[in-house]
Coordinates of C-alpha atoms and ligand atoms in Angstrom, one line a residue:
Chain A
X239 CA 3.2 -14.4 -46.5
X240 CA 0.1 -13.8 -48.1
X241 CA -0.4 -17.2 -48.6
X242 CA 0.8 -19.1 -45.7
X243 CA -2.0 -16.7 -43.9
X244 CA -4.7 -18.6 -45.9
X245 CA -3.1 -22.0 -46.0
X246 CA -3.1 -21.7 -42.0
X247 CA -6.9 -20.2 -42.2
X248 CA -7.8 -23.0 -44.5
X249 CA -6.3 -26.1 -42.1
X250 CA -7.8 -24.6 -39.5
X251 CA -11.2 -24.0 -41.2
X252 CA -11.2 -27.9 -42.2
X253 CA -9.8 -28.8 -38.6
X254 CA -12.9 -26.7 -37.4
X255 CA -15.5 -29.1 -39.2
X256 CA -13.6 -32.1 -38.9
X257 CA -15.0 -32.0 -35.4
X258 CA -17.9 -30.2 -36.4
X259 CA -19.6 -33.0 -38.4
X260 CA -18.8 -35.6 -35.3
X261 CA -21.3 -37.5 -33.1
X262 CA -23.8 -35.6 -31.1
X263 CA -23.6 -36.3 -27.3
X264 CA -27.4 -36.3 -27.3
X265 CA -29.0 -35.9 -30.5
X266 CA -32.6 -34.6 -29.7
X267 CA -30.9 -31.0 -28.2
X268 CA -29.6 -31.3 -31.6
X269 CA -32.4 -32.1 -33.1
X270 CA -33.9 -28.7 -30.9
X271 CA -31.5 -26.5 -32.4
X272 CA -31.5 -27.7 -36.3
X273 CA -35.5 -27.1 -35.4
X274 CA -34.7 -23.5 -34.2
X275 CA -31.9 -22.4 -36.9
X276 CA -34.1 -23.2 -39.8
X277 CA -37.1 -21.2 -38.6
X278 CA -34.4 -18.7 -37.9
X279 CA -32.8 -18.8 -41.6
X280 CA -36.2 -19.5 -43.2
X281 CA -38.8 -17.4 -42.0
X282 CA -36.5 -14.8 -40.7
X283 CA -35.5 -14.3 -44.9
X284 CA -38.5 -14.9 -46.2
X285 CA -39.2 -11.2 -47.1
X286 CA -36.2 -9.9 -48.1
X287 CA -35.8 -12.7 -50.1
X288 CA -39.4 -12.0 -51.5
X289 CA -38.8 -8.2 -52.3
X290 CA -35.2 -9.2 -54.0
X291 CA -35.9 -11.8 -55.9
X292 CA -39.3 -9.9 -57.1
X293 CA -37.3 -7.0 -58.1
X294 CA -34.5 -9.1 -59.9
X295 CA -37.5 -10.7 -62.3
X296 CA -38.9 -7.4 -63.3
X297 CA -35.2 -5.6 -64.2
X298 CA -34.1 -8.5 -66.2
X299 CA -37.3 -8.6 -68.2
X300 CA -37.4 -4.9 -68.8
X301 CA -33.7 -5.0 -69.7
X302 CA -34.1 -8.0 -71.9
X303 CA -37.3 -6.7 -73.2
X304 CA -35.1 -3.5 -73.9
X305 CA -32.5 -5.2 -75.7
X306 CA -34.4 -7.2 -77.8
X307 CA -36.3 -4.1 -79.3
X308 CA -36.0 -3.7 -83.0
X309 CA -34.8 -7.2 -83.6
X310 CA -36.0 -10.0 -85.3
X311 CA -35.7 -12.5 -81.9
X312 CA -39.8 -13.0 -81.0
X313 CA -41.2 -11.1 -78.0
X314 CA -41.6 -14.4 -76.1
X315 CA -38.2 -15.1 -75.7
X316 CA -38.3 -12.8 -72.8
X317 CA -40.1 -15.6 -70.6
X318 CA -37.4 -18.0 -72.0
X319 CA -34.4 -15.5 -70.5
X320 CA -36.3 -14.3 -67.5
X321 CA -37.0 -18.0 -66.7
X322 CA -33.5 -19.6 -67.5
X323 CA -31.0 -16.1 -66.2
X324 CA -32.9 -16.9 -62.6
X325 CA -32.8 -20.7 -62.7
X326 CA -29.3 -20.8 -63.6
X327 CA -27.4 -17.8 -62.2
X328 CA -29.8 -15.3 -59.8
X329 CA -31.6 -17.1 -57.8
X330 CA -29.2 -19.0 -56.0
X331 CA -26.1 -16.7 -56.6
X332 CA -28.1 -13.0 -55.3
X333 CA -30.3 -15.4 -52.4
X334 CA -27.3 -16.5 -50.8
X335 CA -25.0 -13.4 -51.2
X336 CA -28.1 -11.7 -49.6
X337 CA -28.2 -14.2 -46.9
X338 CA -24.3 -14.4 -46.1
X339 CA -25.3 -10.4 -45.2
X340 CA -28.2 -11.2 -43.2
X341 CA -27.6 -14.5 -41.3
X342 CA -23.4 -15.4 -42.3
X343 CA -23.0 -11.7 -40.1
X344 CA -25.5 -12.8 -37.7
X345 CA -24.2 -16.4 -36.7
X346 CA -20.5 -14.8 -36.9
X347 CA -21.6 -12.4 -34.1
X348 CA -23.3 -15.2 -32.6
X349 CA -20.6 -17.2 -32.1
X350 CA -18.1 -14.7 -31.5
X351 CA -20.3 -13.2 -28.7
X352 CA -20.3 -16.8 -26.7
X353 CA -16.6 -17.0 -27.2
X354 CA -16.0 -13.3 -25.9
X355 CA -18.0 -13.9 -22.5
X356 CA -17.1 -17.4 -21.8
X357 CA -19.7 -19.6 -22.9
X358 CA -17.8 -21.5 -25.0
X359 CA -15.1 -22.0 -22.5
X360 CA -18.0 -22.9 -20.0
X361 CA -19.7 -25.7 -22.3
X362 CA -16.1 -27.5 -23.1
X363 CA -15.4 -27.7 -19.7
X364 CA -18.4 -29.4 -19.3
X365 CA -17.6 -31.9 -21.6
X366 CA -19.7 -30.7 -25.1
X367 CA -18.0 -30.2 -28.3
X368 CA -18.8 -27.2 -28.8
X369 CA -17.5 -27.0 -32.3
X370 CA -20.1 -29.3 -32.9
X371 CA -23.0 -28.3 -30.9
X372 CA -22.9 -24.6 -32.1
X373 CA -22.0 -25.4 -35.7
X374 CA -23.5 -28.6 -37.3
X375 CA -27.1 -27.7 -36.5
X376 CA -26.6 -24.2 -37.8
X377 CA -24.6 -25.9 -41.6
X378 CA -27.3 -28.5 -41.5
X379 CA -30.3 -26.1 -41.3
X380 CA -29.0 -23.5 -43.5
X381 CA -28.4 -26.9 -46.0
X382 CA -31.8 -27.7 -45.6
X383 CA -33.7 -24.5 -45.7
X384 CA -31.8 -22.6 -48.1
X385 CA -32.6 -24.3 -51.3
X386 CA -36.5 -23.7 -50.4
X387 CA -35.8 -20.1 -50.4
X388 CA -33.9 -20.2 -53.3
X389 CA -36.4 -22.3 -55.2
X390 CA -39.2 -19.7 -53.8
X391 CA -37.0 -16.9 -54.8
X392 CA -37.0 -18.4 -58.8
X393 CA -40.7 -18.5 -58.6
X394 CA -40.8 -15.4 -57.3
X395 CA -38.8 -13.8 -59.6
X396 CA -40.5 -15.3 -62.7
X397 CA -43.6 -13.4 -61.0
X398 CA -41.7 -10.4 -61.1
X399 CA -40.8 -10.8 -64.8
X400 CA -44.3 -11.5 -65.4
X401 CA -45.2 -8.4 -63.5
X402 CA -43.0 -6.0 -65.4
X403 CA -43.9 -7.1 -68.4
X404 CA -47.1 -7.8 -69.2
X405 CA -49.2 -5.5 -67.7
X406 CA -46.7 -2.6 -69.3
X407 CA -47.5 -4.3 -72.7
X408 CA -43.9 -5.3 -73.3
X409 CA -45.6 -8.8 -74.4
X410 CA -49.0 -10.5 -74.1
X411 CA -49.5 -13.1 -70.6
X412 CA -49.5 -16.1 -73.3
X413 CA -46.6 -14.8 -75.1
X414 CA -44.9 -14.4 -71.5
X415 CA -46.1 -18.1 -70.6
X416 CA -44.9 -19.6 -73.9
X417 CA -41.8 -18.5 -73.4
X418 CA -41.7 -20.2 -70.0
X419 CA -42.3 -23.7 -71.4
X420 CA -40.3 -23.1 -74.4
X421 CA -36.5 -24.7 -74.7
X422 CA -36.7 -25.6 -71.0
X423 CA -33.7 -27.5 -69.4
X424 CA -34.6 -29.9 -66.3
X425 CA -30.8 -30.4 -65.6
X426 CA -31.0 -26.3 -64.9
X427 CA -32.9 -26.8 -62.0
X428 CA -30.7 -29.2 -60.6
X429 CA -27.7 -27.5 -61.1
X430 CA -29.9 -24.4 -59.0
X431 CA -30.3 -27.6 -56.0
X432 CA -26.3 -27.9 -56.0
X433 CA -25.4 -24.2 -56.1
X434 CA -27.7 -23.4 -53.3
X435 CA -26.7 -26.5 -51.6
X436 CA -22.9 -26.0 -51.8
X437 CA -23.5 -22.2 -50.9
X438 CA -25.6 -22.5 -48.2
X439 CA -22.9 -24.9 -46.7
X440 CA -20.2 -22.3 -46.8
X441 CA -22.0 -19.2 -45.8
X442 CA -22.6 -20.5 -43.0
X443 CA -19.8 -22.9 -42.2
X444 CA -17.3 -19.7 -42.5
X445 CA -19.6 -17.3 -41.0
X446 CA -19.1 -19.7 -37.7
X447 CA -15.2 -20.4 -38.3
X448 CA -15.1 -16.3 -38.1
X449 CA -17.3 -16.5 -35.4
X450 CA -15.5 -19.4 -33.4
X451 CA -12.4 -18.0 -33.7
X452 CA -13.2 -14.7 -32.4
X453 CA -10.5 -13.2 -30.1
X454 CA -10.2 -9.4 -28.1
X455 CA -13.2 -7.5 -28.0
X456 CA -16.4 -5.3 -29.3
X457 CA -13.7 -4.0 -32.8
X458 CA -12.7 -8.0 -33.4
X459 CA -16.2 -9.0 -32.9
X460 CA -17.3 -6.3 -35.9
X461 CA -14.3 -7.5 -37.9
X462 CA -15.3 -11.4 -37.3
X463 CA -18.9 -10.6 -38.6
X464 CA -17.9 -8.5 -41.5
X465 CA -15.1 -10.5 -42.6
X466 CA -18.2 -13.6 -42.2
X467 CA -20.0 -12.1 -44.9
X468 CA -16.6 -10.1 -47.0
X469 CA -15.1 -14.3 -47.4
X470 CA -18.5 -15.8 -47.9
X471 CA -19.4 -13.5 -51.3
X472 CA -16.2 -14.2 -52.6
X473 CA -16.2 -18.2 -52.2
X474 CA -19.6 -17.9 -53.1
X475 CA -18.8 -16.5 -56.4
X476 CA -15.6 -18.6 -56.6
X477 CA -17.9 -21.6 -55.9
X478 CA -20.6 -20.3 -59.0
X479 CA -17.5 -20.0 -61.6
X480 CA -16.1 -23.8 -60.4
X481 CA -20.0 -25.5 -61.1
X482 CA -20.4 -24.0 -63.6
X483 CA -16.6 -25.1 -65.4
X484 CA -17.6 -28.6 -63.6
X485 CA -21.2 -28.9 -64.6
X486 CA -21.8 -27.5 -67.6
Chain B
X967 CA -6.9 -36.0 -6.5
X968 CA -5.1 -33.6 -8.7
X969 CA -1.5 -33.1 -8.9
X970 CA 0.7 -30.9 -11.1
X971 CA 4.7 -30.3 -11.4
X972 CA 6.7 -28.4 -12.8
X973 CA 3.9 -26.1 -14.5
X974 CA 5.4 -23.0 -16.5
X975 CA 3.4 -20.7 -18.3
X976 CA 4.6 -17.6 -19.7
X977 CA 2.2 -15.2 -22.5
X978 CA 4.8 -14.1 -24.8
X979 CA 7.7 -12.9 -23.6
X980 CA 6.2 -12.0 -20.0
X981 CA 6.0 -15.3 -17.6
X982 CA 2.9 -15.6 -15.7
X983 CA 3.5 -19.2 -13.4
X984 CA 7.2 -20.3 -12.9
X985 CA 7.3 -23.8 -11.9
X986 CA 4.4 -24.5 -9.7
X987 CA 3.7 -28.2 -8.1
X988 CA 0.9 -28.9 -5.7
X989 CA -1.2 -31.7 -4.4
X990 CA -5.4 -31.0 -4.2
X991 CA -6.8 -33.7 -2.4
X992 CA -9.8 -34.9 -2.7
X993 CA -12.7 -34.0 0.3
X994 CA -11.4 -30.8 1.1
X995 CA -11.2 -26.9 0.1
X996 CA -8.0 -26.3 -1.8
X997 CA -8.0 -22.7 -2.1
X998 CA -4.9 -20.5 -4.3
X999 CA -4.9 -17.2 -3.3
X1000 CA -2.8 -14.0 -4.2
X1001 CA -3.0 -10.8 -5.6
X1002 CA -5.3 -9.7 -8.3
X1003 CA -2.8 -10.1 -11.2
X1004 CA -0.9 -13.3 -9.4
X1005 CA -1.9 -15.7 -11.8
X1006 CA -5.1 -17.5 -10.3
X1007 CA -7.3 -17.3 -13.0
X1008 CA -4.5 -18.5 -15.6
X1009 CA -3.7 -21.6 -12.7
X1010 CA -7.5 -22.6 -12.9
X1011 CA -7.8 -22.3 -16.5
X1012 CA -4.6 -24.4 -16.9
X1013 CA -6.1 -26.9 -14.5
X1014 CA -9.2 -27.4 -16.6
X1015 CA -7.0 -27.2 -19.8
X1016 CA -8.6 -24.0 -21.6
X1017 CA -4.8 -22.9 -21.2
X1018 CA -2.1 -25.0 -22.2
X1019 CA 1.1 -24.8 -20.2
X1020 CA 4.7 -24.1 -21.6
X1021 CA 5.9 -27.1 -19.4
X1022 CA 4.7 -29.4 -16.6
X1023 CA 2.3 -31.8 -15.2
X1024 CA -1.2 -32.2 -14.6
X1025 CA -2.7 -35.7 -13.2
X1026 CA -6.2 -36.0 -12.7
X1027 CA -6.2 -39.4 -10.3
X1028 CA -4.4 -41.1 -12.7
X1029 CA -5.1 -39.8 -15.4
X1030 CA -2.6 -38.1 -17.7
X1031 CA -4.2 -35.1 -18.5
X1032 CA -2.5 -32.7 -20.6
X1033 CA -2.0 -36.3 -23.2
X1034 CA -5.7 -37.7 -22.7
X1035 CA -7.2 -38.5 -26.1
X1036 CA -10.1 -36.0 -26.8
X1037 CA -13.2 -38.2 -26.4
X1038 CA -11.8 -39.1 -22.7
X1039 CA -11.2 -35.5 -22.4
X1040 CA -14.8 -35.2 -22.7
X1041 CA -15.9 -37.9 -20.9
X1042 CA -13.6 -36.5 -17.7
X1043 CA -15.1 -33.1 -18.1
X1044 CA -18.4 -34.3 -17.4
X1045 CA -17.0 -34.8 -14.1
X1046 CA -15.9 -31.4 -13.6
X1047 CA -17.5 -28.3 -12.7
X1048 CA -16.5 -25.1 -12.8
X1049 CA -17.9 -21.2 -12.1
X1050 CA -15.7 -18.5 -13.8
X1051 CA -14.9 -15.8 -12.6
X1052 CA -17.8 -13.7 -14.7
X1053 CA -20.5 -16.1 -14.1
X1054 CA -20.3 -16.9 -17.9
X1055 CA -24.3 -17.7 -17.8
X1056 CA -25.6 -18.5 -21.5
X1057 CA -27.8 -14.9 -21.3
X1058 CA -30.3 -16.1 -23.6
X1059 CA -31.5 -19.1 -21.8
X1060 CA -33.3 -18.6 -18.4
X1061 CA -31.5 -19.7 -14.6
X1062 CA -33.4 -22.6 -15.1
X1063 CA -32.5 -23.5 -18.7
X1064 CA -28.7 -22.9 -17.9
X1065 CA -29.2 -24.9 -15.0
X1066 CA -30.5 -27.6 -16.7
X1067 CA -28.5 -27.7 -19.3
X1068 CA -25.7 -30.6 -18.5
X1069 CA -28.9 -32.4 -17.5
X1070 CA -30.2 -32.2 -21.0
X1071 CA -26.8 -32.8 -22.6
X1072 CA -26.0 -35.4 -20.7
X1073 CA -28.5 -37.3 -18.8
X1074 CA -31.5 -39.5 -19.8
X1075 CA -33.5 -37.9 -16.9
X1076 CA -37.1 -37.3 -17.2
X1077 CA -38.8 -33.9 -17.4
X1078 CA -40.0 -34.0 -13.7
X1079 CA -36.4 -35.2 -12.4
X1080 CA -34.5 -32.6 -14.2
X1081 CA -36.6 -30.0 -12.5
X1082 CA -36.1 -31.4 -9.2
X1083 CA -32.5 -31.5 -9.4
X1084 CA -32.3 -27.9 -10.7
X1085 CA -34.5 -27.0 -7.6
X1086 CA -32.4 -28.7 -5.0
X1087 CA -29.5 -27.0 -6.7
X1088 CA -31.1 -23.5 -6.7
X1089 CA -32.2 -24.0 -3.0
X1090 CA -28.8 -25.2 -1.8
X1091 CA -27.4 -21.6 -3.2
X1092 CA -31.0 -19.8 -1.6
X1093 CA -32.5 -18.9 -4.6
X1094 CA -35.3 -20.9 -4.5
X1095 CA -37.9 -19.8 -7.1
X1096 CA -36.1 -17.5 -9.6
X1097 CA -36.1 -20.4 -12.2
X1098 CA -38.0 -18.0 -15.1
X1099 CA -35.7 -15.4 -14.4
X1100 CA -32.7 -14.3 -17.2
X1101 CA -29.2 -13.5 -16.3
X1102 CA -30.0 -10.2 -16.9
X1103 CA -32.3 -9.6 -14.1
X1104 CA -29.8 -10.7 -11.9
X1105 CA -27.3 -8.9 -9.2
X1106 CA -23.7 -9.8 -10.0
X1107 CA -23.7 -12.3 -7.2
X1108 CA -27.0 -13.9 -7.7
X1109 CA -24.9 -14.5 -11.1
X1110 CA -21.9 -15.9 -9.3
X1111 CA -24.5 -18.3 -7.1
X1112 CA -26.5 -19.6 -10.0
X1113 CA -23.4 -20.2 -11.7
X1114 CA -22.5 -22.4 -8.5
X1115 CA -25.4 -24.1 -8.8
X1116 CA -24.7 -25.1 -12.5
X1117 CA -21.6 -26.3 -11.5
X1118 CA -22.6 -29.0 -9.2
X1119 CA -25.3 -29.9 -11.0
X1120 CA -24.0 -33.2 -12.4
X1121 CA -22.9 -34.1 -9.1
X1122 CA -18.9 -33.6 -10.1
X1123 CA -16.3 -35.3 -8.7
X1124 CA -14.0 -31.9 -9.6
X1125 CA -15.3 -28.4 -8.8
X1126 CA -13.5 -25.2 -9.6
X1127 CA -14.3 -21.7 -8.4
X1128 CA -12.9 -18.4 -9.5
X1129 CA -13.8 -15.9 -7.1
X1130 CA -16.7 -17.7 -5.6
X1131 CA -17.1 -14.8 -3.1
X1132 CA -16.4 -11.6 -5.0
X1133 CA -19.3 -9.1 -5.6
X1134 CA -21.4 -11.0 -2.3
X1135 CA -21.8 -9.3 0.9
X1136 CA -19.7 -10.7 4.1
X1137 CA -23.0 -12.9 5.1
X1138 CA -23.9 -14.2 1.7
X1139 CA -20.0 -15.3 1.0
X1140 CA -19.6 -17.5 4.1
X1141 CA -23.0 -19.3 3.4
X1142 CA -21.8 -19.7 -0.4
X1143 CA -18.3 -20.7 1.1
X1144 CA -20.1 -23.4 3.9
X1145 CA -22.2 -24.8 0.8
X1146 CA -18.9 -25.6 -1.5
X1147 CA -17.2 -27.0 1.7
X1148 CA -20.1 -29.1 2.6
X1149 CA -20.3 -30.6 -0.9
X1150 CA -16.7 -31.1 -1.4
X1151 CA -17.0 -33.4 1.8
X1152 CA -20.5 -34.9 0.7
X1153 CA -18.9 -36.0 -2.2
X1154 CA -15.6 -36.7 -1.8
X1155 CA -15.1 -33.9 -3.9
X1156 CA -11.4 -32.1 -5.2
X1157 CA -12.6 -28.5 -5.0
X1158 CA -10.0 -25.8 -5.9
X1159 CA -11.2 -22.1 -5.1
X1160 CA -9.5 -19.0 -6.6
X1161 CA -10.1 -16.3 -3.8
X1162 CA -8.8 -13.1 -2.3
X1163 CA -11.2 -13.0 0.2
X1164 CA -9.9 -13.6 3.7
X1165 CA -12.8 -14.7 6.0
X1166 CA -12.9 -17.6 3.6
X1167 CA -9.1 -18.5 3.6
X1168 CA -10.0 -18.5 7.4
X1169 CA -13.1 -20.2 7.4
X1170 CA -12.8 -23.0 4.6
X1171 CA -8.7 -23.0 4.0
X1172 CA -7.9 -26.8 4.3
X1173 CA -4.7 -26.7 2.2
X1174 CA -4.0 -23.0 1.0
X1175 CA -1.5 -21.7 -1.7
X1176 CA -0.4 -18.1 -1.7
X1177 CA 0.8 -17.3 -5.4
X1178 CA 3.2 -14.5 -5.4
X1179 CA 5.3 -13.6 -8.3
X1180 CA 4.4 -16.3 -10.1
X1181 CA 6.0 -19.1 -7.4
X1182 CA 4.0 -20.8 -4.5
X1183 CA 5.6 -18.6 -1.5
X1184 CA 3.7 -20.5 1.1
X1185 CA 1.2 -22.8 1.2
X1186 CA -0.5 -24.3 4.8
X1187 CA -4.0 -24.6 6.1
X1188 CA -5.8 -21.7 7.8
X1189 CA -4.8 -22.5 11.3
X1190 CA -1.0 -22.3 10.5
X1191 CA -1.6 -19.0 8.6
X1192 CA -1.4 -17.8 12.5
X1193 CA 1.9 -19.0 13.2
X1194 CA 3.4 -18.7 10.0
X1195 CA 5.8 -15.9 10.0
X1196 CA 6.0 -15.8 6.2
X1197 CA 5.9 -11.5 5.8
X1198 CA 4.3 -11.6 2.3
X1199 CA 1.3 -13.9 3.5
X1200 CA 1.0 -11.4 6.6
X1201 CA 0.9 -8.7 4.1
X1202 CA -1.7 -10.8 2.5
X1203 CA -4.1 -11.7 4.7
X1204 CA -4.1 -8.2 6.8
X1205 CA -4.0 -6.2 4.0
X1206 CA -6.0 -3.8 5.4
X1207 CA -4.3 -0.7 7.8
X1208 CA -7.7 -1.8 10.2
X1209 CA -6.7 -5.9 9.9
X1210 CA -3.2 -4.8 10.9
X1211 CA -4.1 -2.6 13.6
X1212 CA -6.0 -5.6 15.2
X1213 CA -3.6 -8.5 14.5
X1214 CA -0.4 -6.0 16.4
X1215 CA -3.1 -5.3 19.3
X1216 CA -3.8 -9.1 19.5
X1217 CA -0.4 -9.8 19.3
X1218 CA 1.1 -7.3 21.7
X1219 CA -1.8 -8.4 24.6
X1220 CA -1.1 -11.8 24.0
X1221 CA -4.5 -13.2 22.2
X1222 CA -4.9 -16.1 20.5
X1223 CA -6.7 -15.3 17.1
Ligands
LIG2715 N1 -4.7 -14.3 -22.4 C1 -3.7 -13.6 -21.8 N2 -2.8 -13.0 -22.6 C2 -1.7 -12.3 -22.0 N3 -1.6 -12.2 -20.7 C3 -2.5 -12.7 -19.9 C4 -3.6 -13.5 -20.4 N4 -4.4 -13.9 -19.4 C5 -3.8 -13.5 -18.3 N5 -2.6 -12.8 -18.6 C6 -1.7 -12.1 -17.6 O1 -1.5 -13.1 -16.6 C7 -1.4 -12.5 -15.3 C8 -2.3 -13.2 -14.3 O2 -3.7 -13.0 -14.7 P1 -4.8 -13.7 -13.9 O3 -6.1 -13.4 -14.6 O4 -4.5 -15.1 -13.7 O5 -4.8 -12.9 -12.5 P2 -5.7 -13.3 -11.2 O6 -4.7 -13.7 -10.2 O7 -6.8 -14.2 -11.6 O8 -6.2 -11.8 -10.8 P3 -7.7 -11.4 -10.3 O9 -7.6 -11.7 -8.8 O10 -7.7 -9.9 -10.5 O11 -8.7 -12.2 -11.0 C9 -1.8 -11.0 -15.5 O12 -0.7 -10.2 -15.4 C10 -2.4 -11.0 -16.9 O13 -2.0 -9.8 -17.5
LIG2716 MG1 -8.8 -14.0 -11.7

């Protein structure tokens, strides 16, 4: 039963961006929207993106720094964790679980809110795919701008290691720095690229299949946006465990 | 031309239209009238295919269209116009952005000529100069009127109108009812209007279809609504205990109405 649900969710879902990624009827009001969605998704996240990721530095170099108390591992190694936990795993993991709550709930409500009063209905009848008007530009900004705020969010949260630990005398600035050059992994960062790349696509590329397919009223609409950002953690995290079997 | 048989539509287990055929021709008003609840909204819906039908027929011209491939589909729809029955304005955009936007979607027009077409448009409905405006600030029936005047802007060779008249005043209605007449014959247009509003089945009613129970009980133009002696089209169209009290003193004194 179970199952047969999310086999029918999922053909539709991949029905939904088959026409989704077709041609644009006129590409510069495309062009006009990618403009406006990534303005949206970027600057509209910029701060909480800023504050989390700033936050995320500083615990997980007071924790490490914690941990590696009375051992023999050298103080620097905490610029070596702080730098490698947020390349690999928390800045594009906790940006984009943040940002399925903040835009995967707002696009959802979006959407849903032009189906409920029409406007959906209005623009197919005259003659635009609206699957692909009100979707692609939304994917393909998210696709663009959400690796820039995830690669802001690592610096960020390398400040906020820095932050946390030096001036509380948990290690000196050069040990801190040393440790940030030391053992470092370009393939790390690129693996950060793919993550955010693949997540950004399906935060938002569900968040508008919940939204498209919105049906009843105000309750539906709630559901739609919640269950936008409930199915987008988990595929996230699904996503994070499958690169990092495939990648690694 | 549009032309349907044997449509059937039923939501679940409760039919809604039972085997309705009917002929729209092109230059004049069709309009499908009936009880709120008759089945108007889910005839003009299945006409424009946001509904599919259990069963039955649906020809554009010649075209097939309930088996037209979905990049045709398109290309017909830009040919169509329709206002729903709530306006369904895009409430973010201004009248002039909503307006305008089939012109942007669809046409190579310049800046200067998309404004002038969204102007003629506005001024054919009379509401010349509320181009900044949003839905929002609007009455209900500037809504409906703006939402005419998106409709036509492309010019289509197929208009549909749910309930072009509800929420105006008598006055407003029959100049909103002259304007779709006089485009439908400008153009050549098929025009099909949804309506419960009897000064316009009198005024614009070239071919009229009375739903009822889900079946076309009778359908005419306005001047055989007169002589018709069809008692559910009487209960209709003199609904009203005034109407009726003026149609049995015409009646009894002879008048022609
Ligand atoms: N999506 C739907 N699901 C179930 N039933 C529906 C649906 N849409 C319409 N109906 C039913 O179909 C019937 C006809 O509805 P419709 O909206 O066509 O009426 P109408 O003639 O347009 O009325 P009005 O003049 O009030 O607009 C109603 O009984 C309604 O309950
Ligand atoms: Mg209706």
């Amino acid at each position: 039963m179970v199952i047969t649900k999310l086999l029918d969710h999922l053909g539709k879902y991949l029905i939904l961006m088959g026409s989704a990624f077709s041609k644009p009827e006129k590409t510069s009001m495309y062009y006009r929207e990618v403009i406006r969605q990534m303005h949206d998704i970027g600057v509209g996240s910029l701060i909480i993106v800023f504050i989390i990721s700033l936050f995320i530095g500083a615990v997980t170099a007071i924790q490490f720094a914690y941990q590696l108390d009375g051992t023999l591992v050298p103080d620097y190694y905490i610029g070596y964790v702080v730098r490698d936990m947020t390349i690999i795993e928390l800045a594009p993991t906790i940006t984009c679980l943040v940002l399925a709550g903040k835009v995967g709930s707002n696009m959802a409500s979006e959407i849903g809110g032009m189906r409920q009063k029409e406007h959906i209905d209005a623009m197919e009848i005259m003659g635009v795919n609206t699957a692909a008007y009100l979707i692609m530009p939304k994917v393909l900004a998210a696709v663009i701008i959400i690796p820039i705020l995830v690669a802001i969010a690592a610096f960020v949260s390398i400040g906020g290691g820095y932050i946390a630990a030096v001036p509380t005398g948990l290690l000196s600035g050069q040990e801190f720095v040393m440790g940030l050059r030391s053992f470092f992994i370009p393939y790390n960062v690129f693996m950060m690229f793919v993550k955010s790349l693949v997540f950004a696509f399906l935060l938002t590329s569900i968040s508008c299949y919940q939204g498209y397919n919105v049906k009843g009223g105000s309750i539906e609409l709630g559901k739609a946006s919640t269950n936008a950002v409930v199915i987008s953690d988990i595929m996230i995290l699904l996503a994070d465990y499958l690169i990092a079997v495939v990648l690694i | 031309m549009i032309k349907i048989s044997g449509i059937y539509k039923s939501f679940g287990d409760t039919p809604v239209l039972k085997n309705i055929s009917a002929d729209f021709q092109p230059g004049k008003t069709n309009l499908i009238i009936g009880r709120s609840g008759a089945g108007k909204t889910v005839l003009l819906k299945l006409l424009v295919g946001l509904i599919p039908p259990n069963e039955g027929q649906i020809f554009y011209d010649q075209v097939d269209f309930l088996h037209i491939k979905k990049k045709d589909l398109r290309t017909l729809r830009m040919k169509v116009g329709m206002l729903f029955q709530g306006s369904a304005l895009f409430d973010s955009l201004t009248v002039e952005e909503n307006i305008r936007f089939p012109l942007d979607m669809f046409t190579a027009m310049t800046k200067k000529e998309k404004s002038d077409r969204v102007n003629t448009c506005l001024n054919r409905v009379s509401l010349d100069g509320i181009n900044a405006k949003f839905p929002s600030e609007l009455s209900g029936g500037m809504q409906k009127r703006v939402g005419i005047a998106r409709a036509i802007v492309l010019n289509p060779s197929y208009l549909f109108c749910d309930e072009p008249n509800s929420g105006l005043d008598p006055k407003t209605s029959l100049v909103i009812d002259e304007l779709i007449k006089d485009i439908t014959i400008e153009n050549n247009m098929t025009t099909i209007i949804n309506t419960h509003d009897m000064n316009s089945v009198m005024e614009v009613g070239d071919n009229v279809i009375l739903l009822h129970e889900g079946k076309i009980c009778w359908q005419g133009n306005k001047d055989e609504i007169m002589s018709s002696d069809n008692e559910i089209l009487h209960d209709f169209i003199f609904a009203s205990p005034f109407l009726q009290r003026l149609r049995h003193a015409a009646v009894s004194n002879g008048f022609d109405i």
